[in-house]
Short mmCIF file of C-alpha atoms in Angstrom, two decimals:
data_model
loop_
_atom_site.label_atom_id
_atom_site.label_comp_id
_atom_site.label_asym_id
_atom_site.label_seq_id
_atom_site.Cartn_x
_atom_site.Cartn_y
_atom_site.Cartn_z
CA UNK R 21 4.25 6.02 12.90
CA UNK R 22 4.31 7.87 9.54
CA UNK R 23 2.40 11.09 8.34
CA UNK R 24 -1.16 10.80 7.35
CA UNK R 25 0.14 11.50 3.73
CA UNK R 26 1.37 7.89 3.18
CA UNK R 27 -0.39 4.64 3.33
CA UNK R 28 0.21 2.90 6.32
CA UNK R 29 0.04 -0.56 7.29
CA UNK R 30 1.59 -1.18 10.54
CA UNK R 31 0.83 -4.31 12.58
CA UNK R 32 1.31 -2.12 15.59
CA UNK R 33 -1.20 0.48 14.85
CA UNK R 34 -3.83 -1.79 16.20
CA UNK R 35 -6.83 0.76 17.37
CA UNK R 36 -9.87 -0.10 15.75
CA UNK R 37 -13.09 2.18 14.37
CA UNK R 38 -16.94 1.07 13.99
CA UNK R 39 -17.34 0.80 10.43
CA UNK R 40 -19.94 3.36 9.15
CA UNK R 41 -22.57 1.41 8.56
CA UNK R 42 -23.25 -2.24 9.22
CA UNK R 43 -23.96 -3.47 5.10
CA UNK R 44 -21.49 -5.49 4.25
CA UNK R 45 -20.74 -5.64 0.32
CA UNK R 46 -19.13 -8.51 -1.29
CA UNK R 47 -16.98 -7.79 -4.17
CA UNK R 48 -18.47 -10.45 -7.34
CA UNK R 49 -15.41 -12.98 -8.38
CA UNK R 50 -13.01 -11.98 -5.50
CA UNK R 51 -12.70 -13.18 -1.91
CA UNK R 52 -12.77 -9.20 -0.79
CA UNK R 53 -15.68 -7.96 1.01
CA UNK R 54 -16.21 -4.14 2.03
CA UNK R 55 -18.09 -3.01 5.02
CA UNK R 56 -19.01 0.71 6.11
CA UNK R 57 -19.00 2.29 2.58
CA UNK R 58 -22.84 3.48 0.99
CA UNK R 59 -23.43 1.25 -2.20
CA UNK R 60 -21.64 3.31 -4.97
CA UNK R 61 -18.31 3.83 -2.79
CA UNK R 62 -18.39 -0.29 -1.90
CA UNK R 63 -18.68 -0.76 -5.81
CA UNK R 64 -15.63 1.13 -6.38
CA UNK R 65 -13.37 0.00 -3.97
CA UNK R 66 -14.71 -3.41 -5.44
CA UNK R 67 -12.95 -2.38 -8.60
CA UNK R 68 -10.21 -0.78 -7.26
CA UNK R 69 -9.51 -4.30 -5.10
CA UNK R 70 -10.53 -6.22 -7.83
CA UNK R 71 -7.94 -4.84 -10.63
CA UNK R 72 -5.27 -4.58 -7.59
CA UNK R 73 -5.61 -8.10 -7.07
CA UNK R 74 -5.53 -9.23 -10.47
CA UNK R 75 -2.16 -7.00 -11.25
CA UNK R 76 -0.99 -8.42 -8.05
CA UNK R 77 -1.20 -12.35 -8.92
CA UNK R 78 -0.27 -12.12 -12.58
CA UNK R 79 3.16 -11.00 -10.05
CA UNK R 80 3.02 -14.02 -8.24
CA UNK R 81 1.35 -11.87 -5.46
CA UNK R 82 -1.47 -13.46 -5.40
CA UNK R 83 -4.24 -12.86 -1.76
CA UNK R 84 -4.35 -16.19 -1.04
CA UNK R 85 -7.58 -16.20 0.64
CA UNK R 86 -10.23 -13.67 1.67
CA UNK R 87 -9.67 -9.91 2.94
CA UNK R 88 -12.06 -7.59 4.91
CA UNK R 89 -12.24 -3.82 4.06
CA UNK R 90 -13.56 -1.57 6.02
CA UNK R 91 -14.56 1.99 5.69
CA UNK R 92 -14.27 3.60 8.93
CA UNK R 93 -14.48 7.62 10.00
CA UNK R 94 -11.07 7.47 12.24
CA UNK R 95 -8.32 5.92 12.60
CA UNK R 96 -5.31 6.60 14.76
CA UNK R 97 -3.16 9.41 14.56
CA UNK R 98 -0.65 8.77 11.21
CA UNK R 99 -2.83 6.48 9.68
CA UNK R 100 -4.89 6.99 6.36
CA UNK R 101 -5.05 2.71 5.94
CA UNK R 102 -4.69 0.23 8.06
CA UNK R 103 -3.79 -3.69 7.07
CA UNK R 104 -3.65 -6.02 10.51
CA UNK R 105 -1.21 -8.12 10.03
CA UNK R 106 -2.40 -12.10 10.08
CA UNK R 107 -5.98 -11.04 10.35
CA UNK R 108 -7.15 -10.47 7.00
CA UNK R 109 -8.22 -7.19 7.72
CA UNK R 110 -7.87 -3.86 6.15
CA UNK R 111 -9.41 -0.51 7.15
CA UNK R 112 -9.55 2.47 5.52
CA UNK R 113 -10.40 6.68 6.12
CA UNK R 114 -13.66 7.07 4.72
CA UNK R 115 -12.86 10.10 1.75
CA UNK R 116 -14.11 12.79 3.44
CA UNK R 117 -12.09 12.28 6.49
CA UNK R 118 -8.42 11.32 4.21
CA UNK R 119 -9.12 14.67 2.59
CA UNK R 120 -9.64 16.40 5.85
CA UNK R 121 -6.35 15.04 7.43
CA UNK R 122 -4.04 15.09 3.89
CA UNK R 123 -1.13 17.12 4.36
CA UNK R 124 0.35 19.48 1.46
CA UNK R 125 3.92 19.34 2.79
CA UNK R 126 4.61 16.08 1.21
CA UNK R 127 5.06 14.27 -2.72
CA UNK R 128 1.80 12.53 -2.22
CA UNK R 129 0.24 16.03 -2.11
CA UNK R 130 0.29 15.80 -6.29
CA UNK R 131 -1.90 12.99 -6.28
CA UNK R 132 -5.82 14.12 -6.54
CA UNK R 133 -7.91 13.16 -3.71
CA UNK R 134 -10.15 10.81 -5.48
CA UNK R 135 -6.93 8.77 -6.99
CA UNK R 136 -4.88 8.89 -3.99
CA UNK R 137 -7.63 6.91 -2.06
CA UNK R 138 -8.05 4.19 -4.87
CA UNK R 139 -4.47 4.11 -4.46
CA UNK R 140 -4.39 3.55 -0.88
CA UNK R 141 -7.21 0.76 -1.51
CA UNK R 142 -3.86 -1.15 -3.51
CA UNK R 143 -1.11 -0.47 -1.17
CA UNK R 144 -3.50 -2.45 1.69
CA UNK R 145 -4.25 -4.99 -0.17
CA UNK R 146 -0.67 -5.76 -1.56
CA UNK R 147 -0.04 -5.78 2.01
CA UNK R 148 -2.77 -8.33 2.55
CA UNK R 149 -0.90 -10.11 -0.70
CA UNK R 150 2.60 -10.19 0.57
CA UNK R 151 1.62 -10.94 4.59
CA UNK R 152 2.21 -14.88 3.90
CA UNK R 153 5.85 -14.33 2.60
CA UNK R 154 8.22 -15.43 4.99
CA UNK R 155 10.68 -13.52 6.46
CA UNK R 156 14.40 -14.51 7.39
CA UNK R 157 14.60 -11.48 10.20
CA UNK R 158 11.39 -11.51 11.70
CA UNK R 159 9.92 -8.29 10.37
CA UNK R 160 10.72 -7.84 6.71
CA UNK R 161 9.07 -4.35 6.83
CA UNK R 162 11.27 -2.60 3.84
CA UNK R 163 10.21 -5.42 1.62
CA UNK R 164 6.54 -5.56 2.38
CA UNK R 165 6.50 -1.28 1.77
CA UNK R 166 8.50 -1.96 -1.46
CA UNK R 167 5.52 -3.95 -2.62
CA UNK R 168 2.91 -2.10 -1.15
CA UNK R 169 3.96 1.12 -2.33
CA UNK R 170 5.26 -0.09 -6.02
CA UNK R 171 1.22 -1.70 -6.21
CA UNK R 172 0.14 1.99 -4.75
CA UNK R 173 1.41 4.34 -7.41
CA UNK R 174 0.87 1.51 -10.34
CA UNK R 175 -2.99 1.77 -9.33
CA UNK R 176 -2.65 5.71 -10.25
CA UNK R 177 -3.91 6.91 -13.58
CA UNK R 178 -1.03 7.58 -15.84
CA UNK R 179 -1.10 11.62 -15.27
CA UNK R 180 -1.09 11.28 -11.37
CA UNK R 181 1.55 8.97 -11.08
CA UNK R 182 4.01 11.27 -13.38
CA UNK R 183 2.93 13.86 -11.05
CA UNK R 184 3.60 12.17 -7.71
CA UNK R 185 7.10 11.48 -9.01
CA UNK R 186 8.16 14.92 -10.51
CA UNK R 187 6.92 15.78 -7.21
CA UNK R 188 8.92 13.27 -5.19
CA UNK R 189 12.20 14.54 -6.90
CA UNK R 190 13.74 10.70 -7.54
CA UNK R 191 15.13 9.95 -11.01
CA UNK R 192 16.79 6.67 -10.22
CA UNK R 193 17.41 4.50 -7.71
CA UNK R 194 19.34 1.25 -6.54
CA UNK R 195 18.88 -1.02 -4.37
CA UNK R 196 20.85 0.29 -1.45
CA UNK R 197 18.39 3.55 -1.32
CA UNK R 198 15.39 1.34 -0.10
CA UNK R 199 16.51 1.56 3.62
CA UNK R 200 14.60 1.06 6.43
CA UNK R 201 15.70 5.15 7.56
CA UNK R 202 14.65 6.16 4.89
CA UNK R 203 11.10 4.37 4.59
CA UNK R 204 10.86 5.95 8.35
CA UNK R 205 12.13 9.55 7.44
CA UNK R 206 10.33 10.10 4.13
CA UNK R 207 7.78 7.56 3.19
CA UNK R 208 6.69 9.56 -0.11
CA UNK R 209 11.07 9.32 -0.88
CA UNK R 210 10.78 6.09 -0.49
CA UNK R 211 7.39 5.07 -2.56
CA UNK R 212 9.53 6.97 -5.51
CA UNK R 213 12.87 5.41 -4.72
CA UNK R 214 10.58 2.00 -4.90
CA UNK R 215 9.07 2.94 -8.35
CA UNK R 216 12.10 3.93 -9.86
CA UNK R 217 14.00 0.48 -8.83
CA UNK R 218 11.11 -1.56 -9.79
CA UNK R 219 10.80 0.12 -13.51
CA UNK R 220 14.14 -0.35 -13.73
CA UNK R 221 14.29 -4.24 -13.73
CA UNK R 222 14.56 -5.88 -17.10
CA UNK R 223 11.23 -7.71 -15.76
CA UNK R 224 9.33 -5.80 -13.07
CA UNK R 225 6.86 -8.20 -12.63
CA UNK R 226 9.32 -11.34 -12.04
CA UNK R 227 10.97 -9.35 -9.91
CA UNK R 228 7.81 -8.71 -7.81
CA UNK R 229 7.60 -12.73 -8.35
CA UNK R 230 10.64 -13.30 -6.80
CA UNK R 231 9.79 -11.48 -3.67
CA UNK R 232 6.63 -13.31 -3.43
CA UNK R 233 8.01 -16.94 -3.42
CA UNK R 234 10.85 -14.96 -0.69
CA UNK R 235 14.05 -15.18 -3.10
CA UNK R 236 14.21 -11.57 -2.77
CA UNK R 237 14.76 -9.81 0.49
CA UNK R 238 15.01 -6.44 0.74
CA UNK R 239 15.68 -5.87 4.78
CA UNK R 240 18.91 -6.50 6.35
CA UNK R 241 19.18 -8.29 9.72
CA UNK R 242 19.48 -6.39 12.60
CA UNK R 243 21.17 -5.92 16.01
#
């Protein structure tokens, strides 16, 4: 389980919180829906959701069907968002309670509160996006962060996302960097090792392409 500070998605992480309240908010054009959020915060994660999945399937990420977000007031320990894995189901920390658990020992410390949650809103639903991709090993976890956490910091205004990085401390990085160790040792590492790698491709967005239709791999098989 990783610290609070980075998005999390794990299949594993399966406890469940009542939703705040019961209105449930579709988002207009989209197949998302948001539960548990007052009126104004359902409209923006609507927008948040709504430009993620657009960037998303111009990549050939596209959600391929509908996904339920819900605000909730706790989740457990290590998790600020939650994506359950064949389910179609995302849940997120209300803002209140991300900014009350947020730790300031880590990169994603630079990102302001309100922009870090939008981004967390993106790094669920790429997981939601990329769920569908087979795998060759059985868990293609490094790959699914890669494009989780590549969708999270592209959601950041321009300012924020230069900050996370100068904060992160990663100039470069190749493809042999995005290890599973170090996606378990240093999450915020590895969202900036998984920036840098992706802006350096002569076409980001095939690339992401690629890993959609699963011609790109990024785990290695196991013992």
């Amino acid at each position: 389980m990783r610290p609070l500070a980075a998005a999390l998605a794990l299949c594993a992480c399966a406890a469940a919180a009542e939703p705040l309240l019961s209105e449930t908010r579709t988002c207009p054009g989209t197949g998302i829906a948001v539960a548990g959020a007052d009126p104004a915060l359902a409209a923006h994660i609507c927008r948040v959701a709504s430009t993620t999945a657009e960037r998303l399937s111009r990549c050939g990420l596209p959600l391929g069907g509908p996904v339920a977000i819900a605000v909730v007031p706790a989740l457990p320990e290590g998790c600020a968002g939650l994506y359950h894995c064949g389910e179609r189901r995302i849940e997120m920390l209300a803002p209140a309670a991300l900014a009350a658990a947020r730790r300031p020992d880590t990169a994603f410390a630079a990102i302001p509160e309100a922009s870090y949650f939008d981004s967390l809103v993106a790094h669920e639903l790429a997981h939601a996006a990329h769920d569908a991709v087979p795998c060759p090993f059985g868990t293609c976890e490094v790959t699914g962060e890669y494009v989780a956490y590549t969708a999270q910091i592209a959601a950041l205004p321009e300012a924020d996302r230069a900050a996370f990085l100068a904060a992160a401390g990663v100039g470069a990085a190749t493809r042999a960097d995005l290890s599973l160790v170090l996606l378990k040792l240093d999450p915020a590492r590895f969202a900036a090792s998984a920036v840098r790698h992706l802006d350096a491709r002569p076409d980001p967005c095939a690339y992401l392409a690629a890993i959609g239709r699963g011609e790109i791999v990024l785990d290695r098989e196991r013992p």
